[in-house]
Amino acid sequence: MLYFCPGAGGIANDPATFFSDNELSLTELHNIERGAKGYYEYISPIIAMGQTAKYKNKSYYSSLVSSYVDFFPMYNVPLESGRYFTEQDRSSKQKVAVIGSYVKDKLFKEIDPIEKKITLGDTQFLVIGVIEEKSEDFNKMIIIPDTTMDQVFDYSQYTYISASVPDGISIDDAKREIQLAMLKSMDDDEFTIFTQEDFLETFNSIIGIIEIALIAISSISLIVGGIGIMNIMLVSVTERIKEIGLRRALGATSGNIAFQFMTESILVSILGGILGLLVGACATIIAQRWIQAEIKPGTIALALGFSIAVGVLFGTYPAVKASKLDPIEALRYE
């Protein structure tokens, strides 16, 4: 698969430039169709944007995509029910839509969505097909004809153009011929051609950077929280010196005292973890209005596990300090 993106370097270079300097239009598509015929099997311009879809009193913020009819066989999009839009639908600018399985679940639940109308922006679209569960991107996608996108949303600049390479043609040959076709109307620094491997490499590098940043932020938060717990427990030890001395005088061992303060430290940490999970759950519920978001059981277990670890790590010093207090000096403490 080949992708033709606006800007030198595309999204790998500068996302802001990727959209602001977008010059991909119908002219480039026609140049490819005329100049590189035989070097692609399917081709489709793609316009992608976020859009809230509504049905009666339900709404879902989905990924709205416009394309050619070629989009469906090119990406091997399976249908659960209904049909794809046709070339006749596209040429007559019909307001029809093929929706993903997640969009169907959010808007229609158990109702059959075929021949029902959803609202995108201020315009109603007739649902003619439902995509079988495929991948997260397709599950939350709504696909409409590119001509309808231009008419309804007044948006004609393509986000990218994708094309599949037929058997017997090498990726490099197809890339070269399509590049020559695009150079008829664009400069070399106004577009970039990616393969699927290039996209995956770029995507993985971006995800890797985000993961490192999130790990760094989480680590700092855990350290700050742990220091806070340790300070609280040290203050608690200081305020309860007489209590510690009395317990030692009544027969409590150093281990008993250490266990008591370690338990308190872990409980404080777990309560903080539970509070954080509740805040995260509320944020997830709010975010579900616009994006697909959820908290998995494994995440809950991981969060509580880290809470216990922080409690043990930063509660050890206060617990040891409390256990080593001399009982006689503790009873005399004012």
Coordinates of C-alpha atoms in Angstrom, one line a residue:
M1 CA 0.0 0.0 0.0
L2 CA 1.2 3.5 -0.8
Y3 CA 0.1 6.8 0.9
F4 CA 0.6 10.2 -0.6
C5 CA 0.7 12.9 2.2
P6 CA 1.1 16.6 2.0
G7 CA 4.3 18.4 3.0
A8 CA 7.9 17.3 2.9
G9 CA 8.3 14.5 5.4
G10 CA 4.6 14.3 6.0
I11 CA 3.5 13.6 9.6
A12 CA 7.0 12.4 10.5
N13 CA 8.3 15.9 10.0
D14 CA 5.9 18.5 11.5
P15 CA 2.2 17.7 12.1
A16 CA 1.3 21.4 11.9
T17 CA 2.9 21.7 8.5
F18 CA 1.3 18.5 7.4
F19 CA -2.2 20.1 7.6
S20 CA -1.5 23.8 7.0
D21 CA 0.5 23.3 3.8
N22 CA -1.8 20.7 2.4
E23 CA -2.1 21.1 -1.4
L24 CA -3.4 17.6 -2.2
S25 CA -6.4 18.0 -4.4
L26 CA -8.4 16.5 -7.3
T27 CA -5.7 17.7 -9.7
E28 CA -3.1 15.4 -8.2
L29 CA -5.5 12.5 -8.2
H30 CA -6.2 12.9 -11.9
N31 CA -2.5 13.2 -12.7
I32 CA -1.9 9.9 -10.9
E33 CA -4.9 8.2 -12.7
R34 CA -3.6 9.4 -16.1
G35 CA 0.2 9.2 -15.6
A36 CA 0.6 6.0 -13.5
K37 CA -2.2 3.8 -14.9
G38 CA -1.2 0.2 -14.5
Y39 CA 0.9 0.9 -11.4
Y40 CA -1.9 0.8 -8.9
E41 CA -4.9 -1.6 -8.5
Y42 CA -7.2 0.6 -6.3
I43 CA -6.8 4.3 -5.5
S44 CA -8.8 6.6 -3.3
P45 CA -8.5 10.1 -1.9
I46 CA -9.1 10.2 1.9
I47 CA -10.5 13.2 3.9
A48 CA -10.6 12.4 7.6
M49 CA -12.0 14.5 10.4
G50 CA -13.6 14.2 13.8
Q51 CA -17.4 14.6 13.8
T52 CA -20.2 14.0 16.2
A53 CA -22.8 11.6 14.9
K54 CA -26.3 11.8 16.4
Y55 CA -29.4 9.5 16.3
K56 CA -32.4 10.7 18.3
N57 CA -31.1 11.5 21.8
K58 CA -27.8 9.6 21.4
S59 CA -24.5 11.0 20.1
Y60 CA -21.0 9.7 19.5
Y61 CA -17.8 11.5 18.4
S62 CA -16.5 9.4 15.6
S63 CA -13.9 9.5 12.8
L64 CA -15.6 10.8 9.6
V65 CA -13.9 9.6 6.5
S66 CA -14.7 10.4 2.8
S67 CA -13.4 8.2 0.0
Y68 CA -13.9 6.7 -3.4
V69 CA -15.7 3.4 -3.9
D70 CA -12.3 1.8 -4.3
F71 CA -11.7 2.3 -0.5
F72 CA -13.7 -0.8 0.4
P73 CA -11.9 -3.4 -1.7
M74 CA -8.5 -1.7 -1.2
Y75 CA -8.8 -2.0 2.6
N76 CA -10.8 -5.3 2.4
V77 CA -13.6 -3.8 4.5
P78 CA -16.1 -6.6 5.4
L79 CA -19.8 -5.8 5.8
E80 CA -22.0 -7.0 8.7
S81 CA -25.2 -5.8 7.0
G82 CA -26.4 -3.5 4.2
R83 CA -24.2 -2.4 1.3
Y84 CA -21.3 -0.1 0.3
F85 CA -22.1 3.1 -1.5
T86 CA -21.8 2.9 -5.3
E87 CA -20.2 5.0 -8.0
Q88 CA -23.8 6.2 -8.8
D89 CA -24.2 7.3 -5.1
R90 CA -20.9 9.2 -5.4
S91 CA -21.5 10.9 -8.7
S92 CA -25.0 12.1 -7.5
K93 CA -23.6 13.2 -4.1
Q94 CA -26.0 11.1 -2.1
K95 CA -26.0 11.6 1.6
V96 CA -25.3 8.0 2.5
A97 CA -23.0 6.5 5.2
V98 CA -21.4 3.2 6.0
I99 CA -20.8 3.0 9.8
G100 CA -18.4 1.0 12.0
S101 CA -19.6 -1.6 14.5
Y102 CA -18.7 0.6 17.5
V103 CA -20.7 3.5 16.1
K104 CA -23.7 1.2 15.6
D105 CA -23.4 0.0 19.2
K106 CA -23.2 3.5 20.6
L107 CA -26.1 5.0 18.5
F108 CA -28.4 2.1 17.9
K109 CA -27.8 -0.7 20.5
E110 CA -30.0 -3.5 19.4
I111 CA -31.8 -1.6 16.6
D112 CA -31.1 -2.4 13.0
P113 CA -29.5 0.9 11.7
I114 CA -30.0 0.1 8.0
E115 CA -32.2 2.8 6.4
K116 CA -32.1 4.9 9.6
K117 CA -30.9 8.5 9.4
I118 CA -28.0 9.9 11.5
T119 CA -27.1 13.6 11.8
L120 CA -23.5 14.7 10.9
G121 CA -23.1 18.4 11.5
D122 CA -26.4 19.9 10.4
T123 CA -27.1 17.3 7.7
Q124 CA -28.9 13.9 7.8
F125 CA -27.3 10.9 6.3
L126 CA -29.0 7.6 5.5
V127 CA -27.2 4.5 6.9
I128 CA -26.8 2.0 4.2
G129 CA -24.2 -0.4 5.6
V130 CA -22.5 -1.6 8.8
I131 CA -18.9 -2.6 8.9
E132 CA -18.2 -6.0 10.5
E133 CA -15.9 -5.7 13.5
K134 CA -12.4 -5.3 12.1
S135 CA -10.0 -3.0 14.0
E136 CA -10.4 -0.1 16.3
D137 CA -10.0 2.4 13.5
F138 CA -12.7 0.9 11.3
N139 CA -15.0 0.1 14.3
K140 CA -15.4 3.8 15.1
M141 CA -15.4 5.1 11.5
I142 CA -18.2 6.6 9.4
I143 CA -17.5 6.5 5.7
I144 CA -19.2 8.8 3.2
P145 CA -18.6 9.6 -0.5
D146 CA -15.9 12.2 -1.2
T147 CA -18.3 14.3 -3.3
T148 CA -20.7 14.5 -0.4
M149 CA -18.0 15.6 1.9
D150 CA -17.1 18.5 -0.4
Q151 CA -20.8 19.5 -0.8
V152 CA -21.9 19.2 2.9
F153 CA -18.7 20.3 4.7
D154 CA -17.1 22.4 2.0
Y155 CA -13.8 20.4 2.4
S156 CA -11.9 19.3 -0.7
Q157 CA -8.3 19.2 0.4
Y158 CA -7.3 15.5 0.8
T159 CA -5.8 14.4 4.1
Y160 CA -3.9 11.8 2.0
I161 CA -4.3 9.6 -1.1
S162 CA -3.9 5.9 -0.8
A163 CA -3.3 3.3 -3.5
S164 CA -2.7 -0.4 -3.6
V165 CA 0.0 -1.9 -5.8
P166 CA -1.1 -4.9 -8.0
D167 CA 0.7 -8.2 -8.1
G168 CA 3.7 -8.2 -10.4
I169 CA 4.5 -4.5 -9.8
S170 CA 7.2 -3.7 -7.3
I171 CA 6.5 -1.0 -4.6
D172 CA 9.6 1.0 -5.8
D173 CA 8.4 1.0 -9.4
A174 CA 4.9 2.1 -8.4
K175 CA 6.3 4.7 -6.1
R176 CA 8.5 6.2 -8.8
E177 CA 5.8 6.4 -11.5
I178 CA 3.3 7.9 -9.1
Q179 CA 5.8 10.4 -7.9
L180 CA 6.5 11.5 -11.5
A181 CA 2.8 11.9 -12.1
M182 CA 2.4 14.1 -9.0
L183 CA 5.3 16.3 -9.9
K184 CA 3.3 17.6 -12.9
S185 CA 1.3 19.8 -10.5
M186 CA 3.3 19.8 -7.2
D187 CA 6.9 20.5 -6.2
D188 CA 9.0 17.8 -4.7
D189 CA 8.8 19.4 -1.3
E190 CA 5.0 19.7 -1.3
F191 CA 4.3 16.0 -0.8
T192 CA 5.7 12.7 0.6
I193 CA 5.1 9.1 -0.4
F194 CA 4.9 6.6 2.3
T195 CA 4.6 2.8 2.3
Q196 CA 2.8 0.9 5.1
E197 CA 6.2 0.1 6.6
D198 CA 7.1 3.8 6.7
F199 CA 3.8 4.6 8.4
L200 CA 4.3 1.9 11.0
E201 CA 7.8 3.0 11.8
T202 CA 6.7 6.6 12.2
F203 CA 3.7 5.6 14.3
N204 CA 5.8 3.3 16.5
S205 CA 8.4 6.0 17.1
I206 CA 5.7 8.6 18.1
I207 CA 4.1 6.1 20.4
G208 CA 7.5 5.3 21.9
I209 CA 8.2 8.9 22.6
I210 CA 4.7 9.3 24.2
E211 CA 5.3 6.2 26.3
I212 CA 8.7 7.5 27.6
A213 CA 7.1 10.8 28.5
L214 CA 4.2 9.2 30.3
I215 CA 6.6 6.9 32.2
A216 CA 8.7 9.9 33.2
I217 CA 5.7 11.8 34.4
S218 CA 4.3 8.8 36.3
S219 CA 7.7 8.1 37.9
I220 CA 8.0 11.7 39.1
S221 CA 4.4 11.6 40.4
L222 CA 5.1 8.3 42.3
I223 CA 8.3 9.7 43.8
V224 CA 6.6 12.9 44.9
G225 CA 3.6 11.0 46.3
G226 CA 6.0 8.6 48.1
I227 CA 7.9 11.4 49.7
G228 CA 4.6 12.9 50.9
I229 CA 3.7 9.6 52.5
M230 CA 7.1 9.3 54.2
N231 CA 6.7 12.8 55.6
I232 CA 3.3 12.1 56.9
M233 CA 4.5 8.9 58.6
L234 CA 7.5 10.7 60.1
V235 CA 5.2 13.3 61.6
S236 CA 3.0 10.5 62.9
V237 CA 6.0 8.8 64.5
T238 CA 7.0 12.1 66.2
E239 CA 3.4 12.8 67.5
R240 CA 3.0 9.3 68.8
I241 CA 6.3 8.8 70.6
K242 CA 4.5 8.3 74.0
E243 CA 2.1 5.8 72.5
I244 CA 5.1 3.9 71.0
G245 CA 6.8 3.9 74.5
L246 CA 3.6 2.7 76.2
R247 CA 3.2 -0.1 73.7
R248 CA 6.8 -1.2 74.2
A249 CA 6.4 -1.1 78.0
L250 CA 3.3 -3.4 77.7
G251 CA 5.3 -5.9 75.7
A252 CA 5.2 -4.9 72.0
T253 CA 8.3 -5.8 70.2
S254 CA 10.2 -3.7 67.7
G255 CA 8.8 -5.8 64.9
N256 CA 5.2 -5.1 66.2
I257 CA 5.9 -1.4 66.1
A258 CA 7.5 -1.5 62.6
F259 CA 4.5 -3.6 61.3
Q260 CA 2.0 -1.1 62.7
F261 CA 3.6 1.9 61.0
M262 CA 4.3 -0.1 57.8
T263 CA 0.6 -1.1 57.6
E264 CA -0.5 2.5 58.1
S265 CA 1.8 3.6 55.3
I266 CA 0.4 1.0 52.9
L267 CA -3.2 1.9 53.8
V268 CA -2.5 5.6 53.1
S269 CA -0.9 4.7 49.8
I270 CA -3.8 2.3 48.8
L271 CA -6.4 5.0 49.7
G272 CA -4.5 7.4 47.4
G273 CA -4.5 4.8 44.6
I274 CA -8.2 4.2 45.0
L275 CA -8.9 8.0 44.9
G276 CA -6.8 8.3 41.8
L277 CA -8.7 5.4 40.1
L278 CA -12.0 7.1 41.0
V279 CA -10.8 10.3 39.4
G280 CA -9.6 8.4 36.4
A281 CA -12.9 6.6 36.1
C282 CA -14.8 9.9 36.1
A283 CA -12.4 11.3 33.5
T284 CA -12.9 8.2 31.3
I285 CA -16.7 8.5 31.5
I286 CA -16.5 12.1 30.4
A287 CA -14.0 11.3 27.6
Q288 CA -16.2 8.6 26.2
R289 CA -18.5 11.3 24.8
W290 CA -15.7 12.1 22.2
I291 CA -13.4 9.1 22.1
Q292 CA -13.3 5.4 22.8
A293 CA -11.9 5.1 26.3
E294 CA -12.0 2.4 29.0
I295 CA -10.2 1.3 32.2
K296 CA -9.3 -2.4 32.0
P297 CA -9.2 -4.7 35.0
G298 CA -5.5 -5.2 34.5
T299 CA -4.9 -1.4 34.8
I300 CA -6.8 -1.4 38.2
A301 CA -4.6 -4.2 39.5
L302 CA -1.4 -2.5 38.3
A303 CA -2.4 0.8 39.9
L304 CA -3.1 -0.9 43.3
G305 CA 0.1 -2.9 43.0
F306 CA 2.1 0.3 42.5
S307 CA 0.3 1.9 45.5
I308 CA 1.3 -1.0 47.7
A309 CA 4.9 -0.9 46.4
V310 CA 5.1 2.9 47.1
G311 CA 3.7 2.4 50.6
V312 CA 6.3 -0.3 51.4
L313 CA 9.2 1.6 49.9
F314 CA 8.5 5.0 51.5
G315 CA 7.1 3.6 54.7
T316 CA 10.1 1.5 55.6
Y317 CA 12.2 4.4 57.0
P318 CA 9.5 5.8 59.3
A319 CA 8.6 2.2 60.5
V320 CA 12.2 1.4 61.3
K321 CA 12.7 4.7 63.0
A322 CA 9.6 4.0 65.2
S323 CA 10.8 0.5 66.0
K324 CA 14.2 1.7 67.2
L325 CA 12.9 4.2 69.8
D326 CA 14.0 3.5 73.3
P327 CA 10.9 2.8 75.4
I328 CA 12.1 4.6 78.5
E329 CA 13.0 7.8 76.5
A330 CA 9.7 7.5 74.6
L331 CA 7.7 7.5 77.9
R332 CA 9.6 10.6 79.1
Y333 CA 9.1 12.5 75.8
E334 CA 7.1 15.7 76.1

